[in-house]
Every structure is written in C-alpha cells, then in structure tokens.
Tab-separated table of C-alpha atoms in Angstrom:
chain	number	residue	atom	x	y	z
A	5	MET	CA	-5.906	8.895	16.117
A	6	MET	CA	-3.454	9.005	12.759
A	7	PRO	CA	-5.487	7.838	9.995
A	8	SER	CA	-4.029	5.003	8.074
A	9	TYR	CA	-4.039	5.459	3.843
A	10	PHE	CA	-3.819	2.617	1.430
A	11	PHE	CA	-1.135	4.246	-1.517
A	12	ALA	CA	-0.593	2.752	-5.165
A	13	HIS	CA	3.087	3.124	-5.898
A	14	GLY	CA	2.633	2.241	-9.870
A	15	ALA	CA	6.226	1.829	-11.565
A	16	PRO	CA	9.430	1.992	-9.884
A	17	SER	CA	10.177	5.499	-11.909
A	18	LEU	CA	7.024	7.092	-9.563
A	19	VAL	CA	9.801	8.431	-7.662
A	20	ILE	CA	11.299	10.780	-10.326
A	21	GLU	CA	8.018	11.673	-12.269
A	22	ASP	CA	6.272	15.101	-11.906
A	23	HIS	CA	2.684	14.633	-12.185
A	24	GLU	CA	-0.530	15.077	-10.285
A	25	TYR	CA	-0.505	12.351	-8.464
A	26	THR	CA	3.114	12.999	-7.170
A	27	SER	CA	2.126	16.138	-6.375
A	28	PHE	CA	-0.490	15.099	-4.410
A	29	LEU	CA	1.992	12.382	-2.492
A	30	LYS	CA	4.432	15.336	-1.947
A	31	ASN	CA	1.321	17.317	-0.306
A	32	ILE	CA	-0.098	14.636	1.863
A	33	ALA	CA	2.149	14.977	4.908
A	34	ALA	CA	0.784	18.413	5.529
A	35	THR	CA	-2.733	17.063	6.189
A	36	LEU	CA	-1.797	14.544	9.089
A	37	PRO	CA	-2.700	15.916	12.310
A	38	ARG	CA	0.640	15.543	13.557
A	39	LYS	CA	3.993	13.982	12.670
A	40	PRO	CA	3.977	10.457	13.271
A	41	LYS	CA	5.904	8.632	15.845
A	42	ALA	CA	6.383	6.156	13.405
A	43	ILE	CA	5.627	4.677	10.223
A	44	VAL	CA	4.276	0.721	9.881
A	45	ILE	CA	4.216	0.217	6.071
A	46	PHE	CA	3.230	-2.863	4.214
A	47	SER	CA	4.752	-3.468	0.784
A	48	ALA	CA	3.498	-5.549	-1.817
A	49	HIS	CA	7.187	-6.306	-3.068
A	50	TRP	CA	8.153	-8.729	0.201
A	51	GLU	CA	6.413	-11.385	0.103
A	52	HIS	CA	6.681	-14.598	2.838
A	53	THR	CA	4.265	-17.433	3.674
A	54	VAL	CA	5.020	-16.070	7.293
A	55	GLN	CA	4.263	-12.504	8.244
A	56	GLN	CA	7.655	-10.545	8.708
A	57	VAL	CA	8.049	-8.078	10.592
A	58	SER	CA	11.478	-5.817	9.884
A	59	ALA	CA	13.781	-5.360	12.726
A	60	VAL	CA	16.303	-3.130	11.322
A	61	ASP	CA	18.348	-0.248	13.039
A	62	THR	CA	19.079	1.442	9.425
A	63	TYR	CA	17.656	0.323	6.301
A	64	SER	CA	19.140	-0.260	3.291
A	65	THR	CA	17.739	0.635	-0.089
A	66	ILE	CA	16.524	-2.535	-2.282
A	67	TYR	CA	16.874	-1.858	-6.168
A	68	ASP	CA	14.337	-4.333	-6.988
A	69	PHE	CA	13.922	-3.260	-10.659
A	70	SER	CA	15.662	-3.095	-13.712
A	71	GLY	CA	15.854	-0.774	-16.949
A	72	PHE	CA	14.962	2.725	-15.381
A	73	PRO	CA	17.337	5.538	-15.440
A	74	GLU	CA	20.821	5.592	-13.654
A	75	GLU	CA	19.376	8.476	-10.673
A	76	MET	CA	17.172	5.787	-9.195
A	77	TYR	CA	19.876	3.504	-8.361
A	78	ARG	CA	21.756	6.232	-6.750
A	79	MET	CA	18.480	7.202	-4.585
A	80	THR	CA	18.785	5.979	-1.021
A	81	TYR	CA	16.331	5.968	1.739
A	82	PRO	CA	18.020	5.649	5.094
A	83	ALA	CA	14.844	5.277	7.493
A	84	SER	CA	15.777	4.139	11.011
A	85	GLY	CA	13.760	1.200	12.146
A	86	ASP	CA	12.321	1.344	15.882
A	87	ALA	CA	12.637	-1.367	18.141
A	88	SER	CA	9.567	-0.718	20.428
A	89	VAL	CA	7.241	-0.531	17.800
A	90	THR	CA	8.706	-3.554	15.876
A	91	GLU	CA	8.472	-5.351	19.448
A	92	GLN	CA	4.698	-4.062	19.832
A	93	VAL	CA	3.308	-4.930	16.175
A	94	LEU	CA	4.635	-8.564	16.732
A	95	SER	CA	2.726	-8.674	20.524
A	96	LEU	CA	-0.511	-7.381	18.623
A	97	LEU	CA	-0.263	-9.843	15.577
A	98	ASN	CA	0.423	-12.854	18.030
A	99	ASP	CA	-1.873	-12.150	20.723
A	100	ALA	CA	-4.696	-11.811	17.635
A	101	GLY	CA	-3.633	-15.268	16.714
A	102	ILE	CA	-1.525	-14.472	13.596
A	103	PRO	CA	2.185	-15.780	13.703
A	104	ALA	CA	4.791	-13.237	13.038
A	105	VAL	CA	8.462	-13.076	13.301
A	106	SER	CA	11.069	-10.422	13.042
A	107	ASP	CA	13.664	-10.007	10.379
A	108	THR	CA	16.815	-8.233	10.814
A	109	SER	CA	18.478	-7.920	7.693
A	110	ARG	CA	16.045	-6.866	4.671
A	111	GLY	CA	16.020	-3.167	3.450
A	112	LEU	CA	13.188	-1.150	1.752
A	113	ASP	CA	12.208	-2.390	-1.294
A	114	HIS	CA	10.642	0.521	-4.169
A	115	GLY	CA	7.369	-0.817	-2.666
A	116	ALA	CA	7.910	1.302	0.353
A	117	TRP	CA	10.862	3.520	-0.409
A	118	ALA	CA	9.510	5.232	-3.387
A	119	VAL	CA	6.642	6.286	-1.494
A	120	LEU	CA	8.107	7.364	1.513
A	121	LYS	CA	10.729	9.465	-0.242
A	122	LEU	CA	7.804	11.587	-2.061
A	123	ILE	CA	5.663	11.437	0.880
A	124	PHE	CA	8.870	12.222	3.745
A	125	PRO	CA	11.627	13.136	1.827
A	126	ASP	CA	13.729	13.725	4.883
A	127	ALA	CA	13.308	9.916	5.909
A	128	ASP	CA	13.303	11.182	9.399
A	129	ILE	CA	10.770	9.192	10.880
A	130	PRO	CA	11.440	5.406	12.048
A	131	VAL	CA	9.915	2.598	9.613
A	132	VAL	CA	8.918	-0.755	10.364
A	133	ALA	CA	8.079	-2.791	7.049
A	134	LEU	CA	5.998	-5.805	7.109
A	135	SER	CA	5.626	-8.171	3.943
A	136	VAL	CA	2.293	-9.676	2.593
A	137	ASN	CA	1.295	-12.822	2.274
A	138	ARG	CA	-0.715	-13.875	-1.050
A	139	TYR	CA	-1.997	-17.287	0.105
A	140	LEU	CA	-4.159	-15.882	2.908
A	141	ASP	CA	-7.744	-15.423	2.328
A	142	ASN	CA	-8.865	-11.952	1.835
A	143	ALA	CA	-11.132	-12.287	5.559
A	144	LYS	CA	-7.504	-12.930	7.527
A	145	GLN	CA	-5.756	-9.689	5.587
A	146	TYR	CA	-8.465	-7.920	7.123
A	147	GLU	CA	-7.656	-9.312	10.248
A	148	ILE	CA	-3.875	-8.500	10.281
A	149	GLY	CA	-4.664	-4.947	9.471
A	150	LYS	CA	-7.314	-4.979	12.290
A	151	ALA	CA	-4.881	-6.368	14.697
A	152	LEU	CA	-2.567	-3.294	14.404
A	153	ALA	CA	-4.961	-0.862	14.807
A	154	LYS	CA	-4.231	0.597	18.450
A	155	LEU	CA	-1.038	1.329	17.392
A	156	ARG	CA	-2.862	4.352	15.837
A	157	GLU	CA	-3.743	5.625	18.974
A	158	GLN	CA	-0.295	6.024	19.350
A	159	ASP	CA	0.390	8.307	16.312
A	160	VAL	CA	2.033	5.311	14.281
A	161	LEU	CA	0.925	5.499	10.759
A	162	ILE	CA	-0.160	2.465	8.795
A	163	ILE	CA	0.171	2.717	5.181
A	164	GLY	CA	-0.427	-0.259	2.673
A	165	SER	CA	1.102	0.058	-0.580
A	166	GLY	CA	0.369	-1.521	-3.732
A	167	GLY	CA	-1.920	-1.135	-6.675
A	168	ILE	CA	-5.880	-1.774	-6.640
A	169	VAL	CA	-5.268	-2.361	-10.656
A	170	HIS	CA	-1.985	-3.550	-11.465
A	171	ASN	CA	-1.485	-5.599	-14.305
A	172	LEU	CA	1.795	-4.759	-16.349
A	173	ARG	CA	0.578	-6.952	-19.307
A	174	GLN	CA	-2.163	-4.634	-19.902
A	175	ILE	CA	-0.376	-1.609	-19.735
A	176	LYS	CA	-0.252	0.556	-22.991
A	177	TRP	CA	3.350	2.274	-23.040
A	178	GLY	CA	3.044	5.701	-24.648
A	179	ALA	CA	-0.750	6.010	-23.716
A	180	GLY	CA	-1.554	9.622	-22.972
A	181	ALA	CA	-2.459	10.718	-19.064
A	182	GLY	CA	-6.253	11.095	-20.123
A	183	THR	CA	-6.313	7.521	-21.408
A	184	ILE	CA	-7.937	5.194	-19.398
A	185	ASP	CA	-9.205	1.738	-20.354
A	186	PRO	CA	-13.070	1.161	-19.437
A	187	TRP	CA	-12.451	-2.020	-17.984
A	188	ALA	CA	-9.827	-0.665	-15.226
A	189	PHE	CA	-12.047	2.006	-14.520
A	190	GLU	CA	-15.045	-0.326	-14.091
A	191	PHE	CA	-13.227	-2.370	-11.821
A	192	ASP	CA	-11.931	0.651	-9.521
A	193	THR	CA	-15.366	1.909	-9.343
A	194	TRP	CA	-16.670	-1.196	-8.102
A	195	ILE	CA	-13.740	-1.320	-5.727
A	196	GLU	CA	-14.752	2.255	-4.521
A	197	LYS	CA	-18.224	1.372	-3.945
A	198	ARG	CA	-17.491	-1.440	-1.626
A	199	LEU	CA	-14.939	0.476	0.465
A	200	LYS	CA	-17.269	3.431	1.028
A	201	ASP	CA	-20.095	1.174	2.390
A	202	TRP	CA	-17.505	-1.110	4.087
A	203	ASP	CA	-18.803	-3.900	2.413
A	204	LEU	CA	-16.600	-6.891	3.603
A	205	GLN	CA	-19.061	-9.305	2.713
A	206	GLU	CA	-19.056	-7.946	-1.021
A	207	LEU	CA	-15.168	-6.753	-1.120
A	208	PHE	CA	-13.609	-10.570	0.073
A	209	ARG	CA	-15.199	-11.884	-3.053
A	210	TYR	CA	-14.244	-9.117	-5.467
A	211	SER	CA	-12.329	-11.970	-7.142
A	212	GLU	CA	-15.853	-13.564	-8.144
A	213	LEU	CA	-18.179	-10.497	-8.079
A	214	ALA	CA	-16.217	-7.607	-9.394
A	215	PRO	CA	-16.149	-6.784	-13.584
A	216	TYR	CA	-12.688	-7.523	-14.976
A	217	ALA	CA	-11.482	-8.454	-11.612
A	218	ASP	CA	-8.944	-11.817	-13.422
A	219	ARG	CA	-7.827	-8.361	-15.539
A	220	ALA	CA	-7.441	-5.922	-12.964
A	221	VAL	CA	-5.551	-7.909	-10.295
A	222	PRO	CA	-3.760	-11.552	-11.767
A	223	THR	CA	-2.351	-11.688	-9.051
A	224	SER	CA	-3.206	-10.473	-5.327
A	225	GLU	CA	0.126	-9.455	-3.871
A	226	HIS	CA	-0.795	-5.728	-5.005
A	227	PHE	CA	-4.231	-5.682	-4.102
A	228	ILE	CA	-3.396	-7.319	-0.158
A	229	PRO	CA	-2.022	-3.955	0.754
A	230	LEU	CA	-5.889	-2.410	0.580
A	231	LEU	CA	-7.198	-5.011	2.735
A	232	LEU	CA	-4.493	-4.699	5.428
A	233	ALA	CA	-4.732	-0.364	5.353
A	234	MET	CA	-8.518	-1.127	5.751
A	235	GLY	CA	-8.461	-3.759	8.344
A	236	SER	CA	-6.720	-0.797	10.548
A	237	GLY	CA	-9.874	1.287	10.306
A	238	ASP	CA	-12.480	-1.052	11.263
A	239	GLY	CA	-12.895	0.790	14.416
A	240	VAL	CA	-14.200	3.906	12.603
A	241	ARG	CA	-14.926	2.296	9.300
A	242	GLN	CA	-14.852	5.474	7.262
A	243	ALA	CA	-12.964	5.290	3.866
A	244	GLU	CA	-12.380	8.605	1.909
A	245	LEU	CA	-10.968	8.743	-2.067
A	246	LEU	CA	-8.013	11.224	-1.687
A	247	HIS	CA	-6.809	10.430	-5.231
A	248	ARG	CA	-7.539	8.388	-8.656
A	249	SER	CA	-5.974	8.622	-11.540
A	250	TYR	CA	-4.132	6.418	-14.558
A	251	GLN	CA	-0.805	5.732	-16.427
A	252	TRP	CA	-0.860	4.103	-19.478
A	253	GLY	CA	-4.362	3.343	-19.938
A	254	SER	CA	-4.824	1.129	-16.860
A	255	LEU	CA	-2.338	1.258	-14.354
A	256	SER	CA	-4.320	2.814	-11.080
A	257	LEU	CA	-2.472	5.246	-8.973
A	258	THR	CA	-5.025	5.569	-6.308
A	259	ALA	CA	-5.095	6.703	-2.761
A	260	TRP	CA	-7.257	5.859	0.098
A	261	ARG	CA	-7.424	6.989	3.668
A	262	PHE	CA	-9.086	5.031	6.376
A	263	ASN	CA	-10.619	7.290	9.679
C-alpha cells in the first residue's frame, strides 16, 4: 500500500532554498514502494467551506505570494489532472457523507507546487488538488482523510501540505538554523507523542490541551492537512516522524509518514 504524508511547506521560498529539509524532500521519492499512479494533495492555501476537488486537464501555476526572488515567478509546475481519480475522490467523499464538488479552473498554489516541485520535479505524475475547510471540527477533518484511504491501495499518493507550527508573526528573521524557540519545540513534541500514540481524543483537542497551542496555531488552515493525511492512515495507525527542523526560530519544517 502506498503510504501517505504530511509535509510542511514553510515559506514560499522553500522551493529555491538549500538545506537539510529541501535535501530530504528531494530524496523522499526514492523511498516510495513504486512510482505513484497519481497524487492527491491538500494545500493549506486553498480554503473553501465546501470540499473542492480539482478537475483540470493541465494546471496553471498560482503565485500567491509577493516580495520573493524573481526566479520564483518564472517557475511552473504543469502537472496534468486525472479525471478518473477526481471522480473517485468525489464518490468516496460523498459516499462518506462529505459534500464535495469539482473545480475546473483553479491552478496549483505554492502550498502544492513548491513541495511537489522538490519531490517530483518532472511534473510527470497526475495531480488532484483538494481544498481545506477551517470551519469543520478536527474529527471531521480526520474523517475526510479516512474516506480517501482506499486510494492508497491503488498507488495514489496522499499528501497534506501545511505546517504544524506556523505563526508568521512569531518568526525571527535572520535567526540561524540552530535557533529553536522553546515554546515551538514544546508544542511540536506534544503533537509528536499524540501522533505516535494515535491518540485521537487528545489530538482533536490540541487547541485546549497542548502547550502554546494558540501561539503555534493562530489559525488552523496549516494544521488541518496533518489531520487529513493522518486520517488516510486510519487502517494501520502507524505514524513516523521523518524530519523536523526549524527556520527563523519557530517555523517548523516537519515531515510525517502514515502507513
């Protein structure tokens, strides 16, 4: 069965950075059991109150950022869509009582393409992008991922792209790679234990129970893809931390695999 993943996408500039985490992402494809038939990716930067499922032939590239190096605005990720996978995603979600509709025009935002460009630079694997909805409770987020678990049996790779500690107001520009704010690490390690123990009861209540939760997750859209990816691993319930580092003190660059 194809594993599913959560990848932090950091800042948009991740795609042109050179450090331990980008090296990790560039090598992760080699650890997969086989080349995926398609990729289903949830991005924190596509928000909608009704679950959206992309249905495009070839993706445009969305530059949903400003003030970054010019080379980033010349990058493209012209992946194709996959109509059959889109239809299957819609069917699985609707069968699970999760209303979902197709979107025929939206391109890939940086939460999707910056990560994919590092992992699969040739853009030769079909992609189906999905939105996130911050207004659903955490149990429902998990159920959305769980509803799609069957896709893994068909060599579809499920990815959640976001950030466990993601508060741009707390980052310290210019802080070195070895700088880790204690509060960010404490929140991250609290989450780590609940993921490894598959403790859904506490994880779903992270905003009440976890230390510094309001500081680490000021808004939930970047955290939600973690729950979505985890839900797709409900059958086995095995979580593995593959990488964790930090930028600018508190922006966590984290990768999790769910088997």
